[in-house]
Amino acid sequence: MRAIREIGWRRTLKFALFTCAHAVYEAALFPPLRAAMLTLFGAHVGRGAVVQRVRFCNMDRTGFRGLCIGDSCFLGDECLIDLADEVTMEAQTTLAERVTILTHTNVGYRDHPLRAFIPSMTAPVVLRRGAFVGANVTVLPGVEIGECAVVAAGAVVRESVPPWTVVGGVPAHVLKRLRDTSAASA
């Protein structure tokens, strides 16, 4: 009951409805059916997108309307996508297996002792055209992964990644530049 008092009845009902919608989505056995379900529930899913067994959380915040998957994207098995804020995947982006995309931070109820130090926040995540995110990567709120950037497996991405760059590690740091983009931005 404390959770209902904290978030209110309206959001509780939205949570219940989106939990049911997620159960229907999970019943879809094949990627084209999953993509169709996401579209039916309000997400934008581009042509040729492949959606494996992906889980979603915090759907009561943005709903599936907060999810935009471009043409020819691939979302691997057991990815977790937080829809507390918007998640945008431009065309030809790839999420390998078990990628976690977080769009919010919340340590707990309003009276949690850490709330004074770690306030609740949400921020969108954007993956630009052609980005590749390796297996078991965690992407934190507010991050933009640049065009054709590569995130190595197991990385934790706290800051935005420049285009045409390979990053890896915990926290993620630049490992290699695939293309010099400084002349294009000057």
GROMACS .gro file of C-alpha atoms in nm:
model
  186
    1MET     CA    1   0.000   0.000   0.000
    2ARG     CA    2   0.290   0.237   0.061
    3ALA     CA    3   0.383   0.224  -0.308
    4ILE     CA    4   0.027   0.321  -0.405
    5ARG     CA    5   0.035   0.616  -0.164
    6GLU     CA    6   0.373   0.721  -0.304
    7ILE     CA    7   0.282   0.708  -0.675
    8GLY     CA    8  -0.097   0.752  -0.664
    9TRP     CA    9  -0.389   0.553  -0.801
   10ARG     CA   10  -0.363   0.681  -1.157
   11ARG     CA   11  -0.004   0.565  -1.200
   12THR     CA   12  -0.087   0.239  -1.020
   13LEU     CA   13  -0.360   0.170  -1.278
   14LYS     CA   14  -0.122   0.258  -1.563
   15PHE     CA   15   0.132   0.018  -1.410
   16ALA     CA   16  -0.129  -0.260  -1.401
   17LEU     CA   17  -0.236  -0.199  -1.763
   18PHE     CA   18   0.120  -0.190  -1.894
   19THR     CA   19   0.206  -0.503  -1.695
   20CYS     CA   20  -0.078  -0.681  -1.877
   21ALA     CA   21   0.038  -0.538  -2.211
   22HIS     CA   22   0.391  -0.661  -2.138
   23ALA     CA   23   0.257  -1.010  -2.065
   24VAL     CA   24   0.083  -1.012  -2.405
   25TYR     CA   25   0.404  -0.887  -2.571
   26GLU     CA   26   0.607  -1.165  -2.403
   27ALA     CA   27   0.365  -1.427  -2.537
   28ALA     CA   28   0.467  -1.336  -2.893
   29LEU     CA   29   0.705  -1.615  -2.993
   30PHE     CA   30   0.879  -1.458  -3.292
   31PRO     CA   31   1.057  -1.125  -3.347
   32PRO     CA   32   0.811  -0.996  -3.612
   33LEU     CA   33   0.521  -1.058  -3.373
   34ARG     CA   34   0.704  -0.878  -3.090
   35ALA     CA   35   0.768  -0.580  -3.319
   36ALA     CA   36   0.400  -0.577  -3.417
   37MET     CA   37   0.294  -0.589  -3.051
   38LEU     CA   38   0.521  -0.297  -2.962
   39THR     CA   39   0.374  -0.097  -3.251
   40LEU     CA   40   0.022  -0.187  -3.138
   41PHE     CA   41   0.104  -0.062  -2.786
   42GLY     CA   42   0.232   0.272  -2.917
   43ALA     CA   43   0.605   0.228  -2.988
   44HIS     CA   44   0.756   0.329  -3.320
   45VAL     CA   45   0.924   0.024  -3.474
   46GLY     CA   46   1.094   0.070  -3.811
   47ARG     CA   47   1.096  -0.168  -4.105
   48GLY     CA   48   1.321  -0.468  -4.072
   49ALA     CA   49   1.376  -0.424  -3.698
   50VAL     CA   50   1.442  -0.749  -3.510
   51VAL     CA   51   1.321  -0.761  -3.150
   52GLN     CA   52   1.436  -1.069  -2.959
   53ARG     CA   53   1.320  -1.143  -2.601
   54VAL     CA   54   1.356  -0.790  -2.462
   55ARG     CA   55   1.215  -0.684  -2.124
   56PHE     CA   56   1.081  -0.341  -2.039
   57CYS     CA   57   1.040  -0.166  -1.705
   58ASN     CA   58   0.874   0.157  -1.589
   59MET     CA   59   0.626   0.144  -1.875
   60ASP     CA   60   0.382   0.342  -1.662
   61ARG     CA   61   0.598   0.654  -1.714
   62THR     CA   62   0.628   0.709  -2.092
   63GLY     CA   63   0.436   0.404  -2.203
   64PHE     CA   64   0.556   0.233  -2.516
   65ARG     CA   65   0.523   0.572  -2.690
   66GLY     CA   66   0.857   0.652  -2.527
   67LEU     CA   67   1.028   0.385  -2.741
   68CYS     CA   68   1.148   0.460  -3.094
   69ILE     CA   69   1.327   0.182  -3.284
   70GLY     CA   70   1.452   0.279  -3.630
   71ASP     CA   71   1.473   0.075  -3.949
   72SER     CA   72   1.697  -0.234  -3.950
   73CYS     CA   73   1.773  -0.227  -3.576
   74PHE     CA   74   1.854  -0.539  -3.374
   75LEU     CA   75   1.764  -0.585  -3.007
   76GLY     CA   76   1.922  -0.901  -2.865
   77ASP     CA   77   1.796  -1.154  -2.613
   78GLU     CA   78   1.748  -1.050  -2.251
   79CYS     CA   79   1.801  -0.677  -2.302
   80LEU     CA   80   1.634  -0.455  -2.041
   81ILE     CA   81   1.499  -0.117  -2.149
   82ASP     CA   82   1.381   0.134  -1.887
   83LEU     CA   83   1.095   0.348  -2.020
   84ALA     CA   84   1.089   0.602  -1.736
   85ASP     CA   85   1.205   0.843  -2.010
   86GLU     CA   86   1.238   0.815  -2.387
   87VAL     CA   87   1.469   0.567  -2.559
   88THR     CA   88   1.553   0.636  -2.924
   89MET     CA   89   1.741   0.394  -3.147
   90GLU     CA   90   1.810   0.540  -3.490
   91ALA     CA   91   1.840   0.318  -3.800
   92GLN     CA   92   2.082   0.025  -3.804
   93THR     CA   93   2.165   0.029  -3.434
   94THR     CA   94   2.240  -0.295  -3.251
   95LEU     CA   95   2.192  -0.397  -2.889
   96ALA     CA   96   2.372  -0.728  -2.830
   97GLU     CA   97   2.253  -0.972  -2.563
   98ARG     CA   98   2.179  -0.852  -2.208
   99VAL     CA   99   2.225  -0.479  -2.270
  100THR     CA  100   2.064  -0.263  -2.001
  101ILE     CA  101   1.945   0.086  -2.091
  102LEU     CA  102   1.848   0.296  -1.788
  103THR     CA  103   1.661   0.626  -1.812
  104HIS     CA  104   1.609   0.697  -1.445
  105THR     CA  105   1.769   0.687  -1.102
  106ASN     CA  106   1.562   0.640  -0.787
  107VAL     CA  107   1.707   0.505  -0.461
  108GLY     CA  108   1.366   0.444  -0.307
  109TYR     CA  109   1.075   0.605  -0.128
  110ARG     CA  110   1.072   0.980  -0.059
  111ASP     CA  111   1.199   0.930   0.298
  112HIS     CA  112   1.498   0.713   0.194
  113PRO     CA  113   1.813   0.851   0.364
  114LEU     CA  114   2.007   0.863   0.036
  115ARG     CA  115   1.749   1.086  -0.141
  116ALA     CA  116   1.931   1.394  -0.005
  117PHE     CA  117   2.246   1.282  -0.187
  118ILE     CA  118   2.102   1.101  -0.489
  119PRO     CA  119   1.783   1.274  -0.600
  120SER     CA  120   1.543   1.098  -0.834
  121MET     CA  121   1.595   1.190  -1.197
  122THR     CA  122   1.504   1.083  -1.548
  123ALA     CA  123   1.679   1.153  -1.877
  124PRO     CA  124   1.640   1.011  -2.229
  125VAL     CA  125   1.890   0.780  -2.398
  126VAL     CA  126   1.969   0.814  -2.770
  127LEU     CA  127   2.159   0.571  -2.992
  128ARG     CA  128   2.254   0.738  -3.319
  129ARG     CA  129   2.252   0.570  -3.660
  130GLY     CA  130   2.473   0.262  -3.687
  131ALA     CA  131   2.576   0.246  -3.320
  132PHE     CA  132   2.673  -0.096  -3.181
  133VAL     CA  133   2.637  -0.181  -2.811
  134GLY     CA  134   2.810  -0.505  -2.705
  135ALA     CA  135   2.681  -0.774  -2.470
  136ASN     CA  136   2.625  -0.696  -2.102
  137VAL     CA  137   2.670  -0.319  -2.142
  138THR     CA  138   2.490  -0.082  -1.905
  139VAL     CA  139   2.393   0.259  -2.045
  140LEU     CA  140   2.305   0.519  -1.780
  141PRO     CA  141   2.042   0.798  -1.805
  142GLY     CA  142   2.108   1.093  -2.034
  143VAL     CA  143   2.369   0.920  -2.251
  144GLU     CA  144   2.389   0.965  -2.628
  145ILE     CA  145   2.586   0.706  -2.821
  146GLY     CA  146   2.713   0.869  -3.139
  147GLU     CA  147   2.676   0.765  -3.500
  148CYS     CA  148   2.860   0.439  -3.575
  149ALA     CA  149   3.011   0.433  -3.225
  150VAL     CA  150   3.102   0.096  -3.070
  151VAL     CA  151   3.061   0.012  -2.701
  152ALA     CA  152   3.269  -0.292  -2.602
  153ALA     CA  153   3.107  -0.577  -2.409
  154GLY     CA  154   3.071  -0.529  -2.034
  155ALA     CA  155   3.116  -0.151  -2.035
  156VAL     CA  156   2.928   0.094  -1.813
  157VAL     CA  157   2.850   0.407  -2.015
  158ARG     CA  158   2.809   0.714  -1.789
  159GLU     CA  159   2.886   0.984  -2.046
  160SER     CA  160   2.793   1.037  -2.409
  161VAL     CA  161   3.007   0.861  -2.669
  162PRO     CA  162   3.139   1.057  -2.970
  163PRO     CA  163   3.057   0.936  -3.322
  164TRP     CA  164   3.288   0.682  -3.485
  165THR     CA  165   3.457   0.597  -3.154
  166VAL     CA  166   3.518   0.267  -2.972
  167VAL     CA  167   3.472   0.282  -2.594
  168GLY     CA  168   3.505   0.014  -2.327
  169GLY     CA  169   3.565  -0.042  -1.958
  170VAL     CA  170   3.408   0.056  -1.628
  171PRO     CA  171   3.350   0.342  -1.659
  172ALA     CA  172   3.365   0.346  -2.039
  173HIS     CA  173   3.655   0.542  -2.189
  174VAL     CA  174   3.780   0.595  -2.544
  175LEU     CA  175   3.981   0.301  -2.678
  176LYS     CA  176   4.005   0.399  -3.043
  177ARG     CA  177   3.877   0.650  -3.297
  178LEU     CA  178   3.741   0.487  -3.612
  179ARG     CA  179   3.721   0.811  -3.808
  180ASP     CA  180   3.841   1.166  -3.745
  181THR     CA  181   3.523   1.371  -3.707
  182SER     CA  182   3.687   1.693  -3.586
  183ALA     CA  183   3.702   1.845  -3.939
  184ALA     CA  184   3.331   1.778  -3.990
  185SER     CA  185   3.239   1.960  -3.669
  186ALA     CA  186   3.465   2.263  -3.729
   0.00000   0.00000   0.00000
